[in-house]
């Protein structure tokens, strides 16, 4: 009976599948380099990452100034925004910036997110590399603005650089970055899933909200461990401008961890939840 109904629907021109997966992006797409939309997307990623680092690093330094009794002579008992406020600054800025740039560049603002989407064939290799360059340059310029406005405080309070905190070893820091980035990139894939978007029309509008909230939650958990990287452009930009040994000692953790986390998230979503491997095998068998 079910087959009869399905056949009847197909005969009337309906498809049982109410969505269509976009075709995979070509690995190398040189034609992108001739389009203004490509360079517009790079500018959007650069400016978004610049603003992200400017607001968040300024929040971190402001918190440390407020909690230093020698500097805060107005109210020595003031606790500042606290870890909760810092986490809100990071999550809130991602929510705002993804909302603003999603329609232009996709709103990556993070090399790990770009890497995960590249693995899933959502962006080409050329676009992925250029996005990462734009994001890292934006991170450097964003931290540079903070230092330009508050040079003394910037140098005195660590420049917002990610560092492995006392009491934690490198393995713990690496694990925290892997899991934190997995949460973020998995959320990105889920919020932008074409199947889900077709079923729930409000999902595309709300996509920046869960992504920003994921960043907020991860910061709450991992600020005490690594200061929370989960974004190589954020960690690299702060390290370049602060440029002291402690900022570079564990810099590899903030690249290797996020890239591993992004890889696991891409594999989990594409090949387990979406069963891309099984679908590809089924297509191969049907064509054989």
CSV table of C-alpha atoms in Angstrom, one decimal:
chain,number,residue,atom,x,y,z
A,1,UNK,CA,0.0,0.0,0.0
A,2,UNK,CA,2.8,2.4,0.9
A,3,UNK,CA,4.5,1.7,-2.4
A,4,UNK,CA,1.3,2.4,-4.2
A,5,UNK,CA,0.9,5.8,-2.5
A,6,UNK,CA,4.6,6.6,-3.2
A,7,UNK,CA,4.2,5.7,-6.8
A,8,UNK,CA,1.0,7.8,-7.1
A,9,UNK,CA,2.8,10.8,-5.6
A,10,UNK,CA,5.7,10.4,-8.0
A,11,UNK,CA,3.2,10.2,-10.8
A,12,UNK,CA,1.7,13.5,-9.8
A,13,UNK,CA,5.1,15.1,-9.9
A,14,UNK,CA,5.8,15.1,-6.1
A,15,UNK,CA,9.1,13.9,-4.6
A,16,UNK,CA,9.3,12.0,-1.4
A,17,UNK,CA,12.4,14.0,-0.6
A,18,UNK,CA,11.4,17.5,0.5
A,19,UNK,CA,14.9,18.9,0.3
A,20,UNK,CA,18.0,18.8,-1.9
A,21,UNK,CA,21.5,18.7,-0.7
A,22,UNK,CA,23.6,21.3,-2.4
A,23,UNK,CA,26.2,19.8,-4.8
A,24,UNK,CA,29.7,19.4,-3.2
A,25,UNK,CA,32.0,22.3,-3.8
A,26,UNK,CA,34.8,21.6,-6.3
A,27,UNK,CA,38.2,20.9,-4.7
A,28,UNK,CA,39.9,23.6,-6.8
A,29,UNK,CA,37.7,26.4,-8.2
A,30,UNK,CA,40.0,28.9,-9.9
A,31,UNK,CA,36.9,30.7,-11.4
A,32,UNK,CA,36.1,32.0,-7.9
A,33,UNK,CA,39.2,34.3,-8.2
A,34,UNK,CA,37.5,36.2,-11.0
A,35,UNK,CA,34.3,37.0,-9.0
A,36,UNK,CA,33.7,40.1,-6.8
A,37,UNK,CA,31.5,38.0,-4.5
A,38,UNK,CA,34.6,36.0,-3.5
A,39,UNK,CA,36.6,39.1,-2.5
A,40,UNK,CA,33.5,40.6,-0.8
A,41,UNK,CA,33.3,37.4,1.3
A,42,UNK,CA,37.0,37.7,2.2
A,43,UNK,CA,36.5,41.3,3.3
A,44,UNK,CA,33.5,40.2,5.4
A,45,UNK,CA,35.5,37.5,7.1
A,46,UNK,CA,38.4,39.9,7.8
A,47,UNK,CA,36.2,42.7,9.3
A,48,UNK,CA,34.1,40.2,11.3
A,49,UNK,CA,37.2,38.6,12.9
A,50,UNK,CA,38.7,42.0,13.6
A,51,UNK,CA,35.5,43.1,15.4
A,52,UNK,CA,35.3,39.8,17.2
A,53,UNK,CA,38.8,40.1,18.6
A,54,UNK,CA,38.5,43.8,19.4
A,55,UNK,CA,35.4,43.4,21.6
A,56,UNK,CA,36.3,40.2,23.3
A,57,UNK,CA,40.0,40.9,24.1
A,58,UNK,CA,39.0,44.4,25.3
A,59,UNK,CA,36.4,42.6,27.6
A,60,UNK,CA,39.1,40.3,29.0
A,61,UNK,CA,41.6,43.1,29.7
A,62,UNK,CA,38.8,45.2,31.2
A,63,UNK,CA,37.9,42.4,33.6
A,64,UNK,CA,41.5,42.0,34.7
A,65,UNK,CA,41.9,45.7,35.3
A,66,UNK,CA,38.6,45.7,37.4
A,67,UNK,CA,39.7,42.8,39.5
A,68,UNK,CA,43.2,44.2,40.2
A,69,UNK,CA,42.9,46.1,43.6
A,70,UNK,CA,45.9,48.2,42.7
A,71,UNK,CA,44.2,49.6,39.6
A,72,UNK,CA,40.6,49.7,40.7
A,73,UNK,CA,40.7,52.4,43.3
A,74,UNK,CA,37.0,53.3,42.9
A,75,UNK,CA,35.6,50.0,44.1
A,76,UNK,CA,38.2,47.5,45.1
A,77,UNK,CA,35.4,44.9,45.8
A,78,UNK,CA,34.2,45.0,42.2
A,79,UNK,CA,34.4,41.6,40.6
A,80,UNK,CA,34.1,42.9,37.1
A,81,UNK,CA,32.1,41.0,34.5
A,82,UNK,CA,33.6,37.7,35.6
A,83,UNK,CA,34.0,34.5,33.6
A,84,UNK,CA,30.3,34.5,32.9
A,85,UNK,CA,30.6,38.0,31.3
A,86,UNK,CA,33.6,37.0,29.3
A,87,UNK,CA,31.8,34.0,28.0
A,88,UNK,CA,28.8,36.1,27.1
A,89,UNK,CA,31.1,38.6,25.2
A,90,UNK,CA,32.5,35.8,23.0
A,91,UNK,CA,29.2,34.0,22.5
A,92,UNK,CA,27.3,37.2,21.9
A,93,UNK,CA,29.8,38.6,19.4
A,94,UNK,CA,29.7,35.3,17.4
A,95,UNK,CA,25.9,35.5,17.4
A,96,UNK,CA,25.9,39.1,16.1
A,97,UNK,CA,28.7,38.6,13.5
A,98,UNK,CA,27.3,35.3,12.1
A,99,UNK,CA,23.9,36.9,11.7
A,100,UNK,CA,25.5,39.9,9.9
A,101,UNK,CA,27.8,37.9,7.6
A,102,UNK,CA,26.1,34.6,7.0
A,103,UNK,CA,24.5,35.8,3.7
A,104,UNK,CA,27.8,37.2,2.4
A,105,UNK,CA,30.6,34.8,3.4
A,106,UNK,CA,28.8,32.1,5.4
A,107,UNK,CA,29.9,33.7,8.7
A,108,UNK,CA,32.8,31.4,9.5
A,109,UNK,CA,35.0,33.8,11.5
A,110,UNK,CA,37.1,30.8,12.6
A,111,UNK,CA,39.6,28.7,10.6
A,112,UNK,CA,38.5,25.6,12.4
A,113,UNK,CA,34.9,26.1,11.2
A,114,UNK,CA,36.2,26.8,7.7
A,115,UNK,CA,38.3,23.6,7.9
A,116,UNK,CA,35.3,21.5,8.9
A,117,UNK,CA,33.2,22.9,6.1
A,118,UNK,CA,36.0,22.2,3.6
A,119,UNK,CA,36.2,18.6,4.7
A,120,UNK,CA,32.4,18.4,4.2
A,121,UNK,CA,32.9,19.8,0.7
A,122,UNK,CA,30.9,23.0,1.5
A,123,UNK,CA,33.7,25.3,0.3
A,124,UNK,CA,36.5,24.9,-2.1
A,125,UNK,CA,40.2,24.6,-1.2
A,126,UNK,CA,41.0,28.0,-2.5
A,127,UNK,CA,38.1,29.6,-0.6
A,128,UNK,CA,39.1,27.8,2.6
A,129,UNK,CA,42.7,28.9,2.5
A,130,UNK,CA,41.8,32.5,1.7
A,131,UNK,CA,39.2,32.6,4.4
A,132,UNK,CA,41.8,31.4,6.9
A,133,UNK,CA,44.3,34.0,5.8
A,134,UNK,CA,41.6,36.8,6.1
A,135,UNK,CA,40.5,35.5,9.5
A,136,UNK,CA,44.1,35.5,10.9
A,137,UNK,CA,44.8,39.0,9.5
A,138,UNK,CA,41.5,40.2,11.0
A,139,UNK,CA,42.5,38.7,14.4
A,140,UNK,CA,45.9,40.4,14.3
A,141,UNK,CA,44.3,43.8,13.4
A,142,UNK,CA,41.6,43.4,16.1
A,143,UNK,CA,44.2,42.8,18.8
A,144,UNK,CA,46.3,45.6,17.3
A,145,UNK,CA,43.5,48.0,17.9
A,146,UNK,CA,43.1,47.0,21.5
A,147,UNK,CA,46.8,47.5,22.1
A,148,UNK,CA,46.7,50.8,20.3
A,149,UNK,CA,44.0,52.1,22.7
A,150,UNK,CA,45.3,50.4,25.9
A,151,UNK,CA,48.9,49.6,25.4
A,152,UNK,CA,49.9,49.6,29.1
A,153,UNK,CA,47.0,47.5,30.2
A,154,UNK,CA,47.4,45.2,27.2
A,155,UNK,CA,51.0,44.4,28.0
A,156,UNK,CA,50.5,44.2,31.7
A,157,UNK,CA,47.5,41.8,31.6
A,158,UNK,CA,48.5,39.3,29.0
A,159,UNK,CA,47.0,40.8,25.9
A,160,UNK,CA,44.1,38.3,25.9
A,161,UNK,CA,46.5,35.6,24.7
A,162,UNK,CA,45.5,32.0,25.2
A,163,UNK,CA,47.8,30.1,27.5
A,164,UNK,CA,47.7,26.8,29.3
A,165,UNK,CA,46.7,27.7,32.9
A,166,UNK,CA,48.7,26.5,35.9
A,167,UNK,CA,47.8,23.1,37.2
A,168,UNK,CA,46.9,21.7,33.7
A,169,UNK,CA,49.2,19.7,31.5
A,170,UNK,CA,49.4,19.9,27.7
A,171,UNK,CA,47.2,16.8,27.2
A,172,UNK,CA,44.4,18.3,29.2
A,173,UNK,CA,44.6,21.5,27.3
A,174,UNK,CA,44.7,19.7,23.9
A,175,UNK,CA,41.7,17.6,25.0
A,176,UNK,CA,39.7,20.7,26.1
A,177,UNK,CA,40.4,22.4,22.7
A,178,UNK,CA,39.4,19.3,20.7
A,179,UNK,CA,36.1,18.8,22.6
A,180,UNK,CA,35.3,22.5,22.7
A,181,UNK,CA,35.8,22.9,18.9
A,182,UNK,CA,33.8,19.7,18.3
A,183,UNK,CA,30.8,21.2,20.1
A,184,UNK,CA,31.1,24.4,18.1
A,185,UNK,CA,31.6,22.8,14.6
A,186,UNK,CA,28.9,20.1,15.3
A,187,UNK,CA,26.5,22.9,16.2
A,188,UNK,CA,27.4,24.8,12.9
A,189,UNK,CA,26.7,21.6,10.9
A,190,UNK,CA,23.4,21.0,12.7
A,191,UNK,CA,22.2,24.6,12.4
A,192,UNK,CA,22.9,24.8,8.7
A,193,UNK,CA,21.7,21.3,7.7
A,194,UNK,CA,19.7,21.6,4.5
A,195,UNK,CA,17.4,18.8,5.6
A,196,UNK,CA,16.5,20.6,8.8
A,197,UNK,CA,16.2,23.9,7.0
A,198,UNK,CA,13.6,22.4,4.6
A,199,UNK,CA,11.6,20.9,7.5
A,200,UNK,CA,11.7,23.9,9.8
A,201,UNK,CA,11.5,27.2,7.9
A,202,UNK,CA,12.6,29.2,11.0
A,203,UNK,CA,15.9,27.4,11.4
A,204,UNK,CA,17.9,29.5,8.9
A,205,UNK,CA,16.9,32.7,10.8
A,206,UNK,CA,17.8,31.2,14.2
A,207,UNK,CA,21.1,29.5,13.1
A,208,UNK,CA,23.4,32.2,14.6
A,209,UNK,CA,21.7,31.8,18.0
A,210,UNK,CA,22.8,28.1,18.7
A,211,UNK,CA,26.2,28.8,17.3
A,212,UNK,CA,26.7,31.8,19.6
A,213,UNK,CA,25.3,29.8,22.5
A,214,UNK,CA,27.7,26.9,21.8
A,215,UNK,CA,30.6,29.4,22.0
A,216,UNK,CA,29.3,30.7,25.2
A,217,UNK,CA,28.9,27.3,26.8
A,218,UNK,CA,32.4,26.1,25.7
A,219,UNK,CA,33.9,29.3,27.2
A,220,UNK,CA,32.3,28.6,30.5
A,221,UNK,CA,33.8,25.2,30.6
A,222,UNK,CA,37.3,25.8,29.3
A,223,UNK,CA,38.3,29.4,30.3
A,224,UNK,CA,39.9,28.0,33.5
A,225,UNK,CA,41.9,25.5,31.4
A,226,UNK,CA,43.2,27.3,28.3
A,227,UNK,CA,41.5,30.6,28.3
A,228,UNK,CA,39.4,29.0,25.5
A,229,UNK,CA,40.8,29.1,22.0
A,230,UNK,CA,38.6,26.9,19.7
A,231,UNK,CA,39.5,29.5,17.1
A,232,UNK,CA,43.1,29.5,15.7
A,233,UNK,CA,42.6,33.1,14.4
A,234,UNK,CA,41.7,34.3,17.9
A,235,UNK,CA,44.7,32.6,19.5
A,236,UNK,CA,47.1,33.5,16.7
A,237,UNK,CA,46.1,37.2,16.5
A,238,UNK,CA,46.5,37.7,20.3
A,239,UNK,CA,49.9,35.9,20.3
A,240,UNK,CA,51.3,38.0,17.4
A,241,UNK,CA,50.4,41.3,19.0
A,242,UNK,CA,51.3,40.3,22.6
A,243,UNK,CA,54.4,38.5,21.3
A,244,UNK,CA,55.9,37.1,24.5
A,245,UNK,CA,57.3,33.6,25.0
A,246,UNK,CA,54.4,32.5,27.2
A,247,UNK,CA,51.9,33.3,24.4
A,248,UNK,CA,53.9,31.1,21.9
A,249,UNK,CA,54.9,28.2,24.2
A,250,UNK,CA,51.7,26.3,23.8
A,251,UNK,CA,50.4,27.9,20.6
A,252,UNK,CA,50.4,24.6,18.8
A,253,UNK,CA,47.6,23.4,21.1
A,254,UNK,CA,45.3,26.2,19.8
A,255,UNK,CA,45.8,25.0,16.2
A,256,UNK,CA,46.1,21.2,16.5
A,257,UNK,CA,43.2,20.9,19.0
A,258,UNK,CA,40.6,23.0,17.0
A,259,UNK,CA,41.5,21.3,13.7
A,260,UNK,CA,41.2,17.8,15.2
A,261,UNK,CA,37.9,18.8,16.8
A,262,UNK,CA,36.6,20.2,13.5
A,263,UNK,CA,37.6,17.0,11.7
A,264,UNK,CA,35.8,14.8,14.1
A,265,UNK,CA,32.7,17.0,14.0
A,266,UNK,CA,32.7,16.9,10.2
A,267,UNK,CA,33.1,13.1,10.1
A,268,UNK,CA,30.4,12.6,12.7
A,269,UNK,CA,27.8,14.8,11.1
A,270,UNK,CA,28.5,13.8,7.5
A,271,UNK,CA,29.2,10.1,7.7
A,272,UNK,CA,27.3,9.0,10.8
A,273,UNK,CA,24.3,11.3,11.3
A,274,UNK,CA,23.8,12.0,7.6
A,275,UNK,CA,25.2,8.6,6.5
A,276,UNK,CA,27.0,10.1,3.5
A,277,UNK,CA,29.1,6.9,3.1
A,278,UNK,CA,26.1,4.6,3.0
A,279,UNK,CA,24.3,6.9,0.5
A,280,UNK,CA,27.3,7.0,-1.7
A,281,UNK,CA,27.6,3.2,-1.6
A,282,UNK,CA,23.9,2.8,-2.4
A,283,UNK,CA,24.3,5.1,-5.3
A,284,UNK,CA,27.3,3.2,-6.6
A,285,UNK,CA,25.4,-0.1,-6.4
A,286,UNK,CA,22.3,1.3,-8.2
A,287,UNK,CA,24.5,2.5,-11.0
A,288,UNK,CA,26.5,-0.7,-11.3
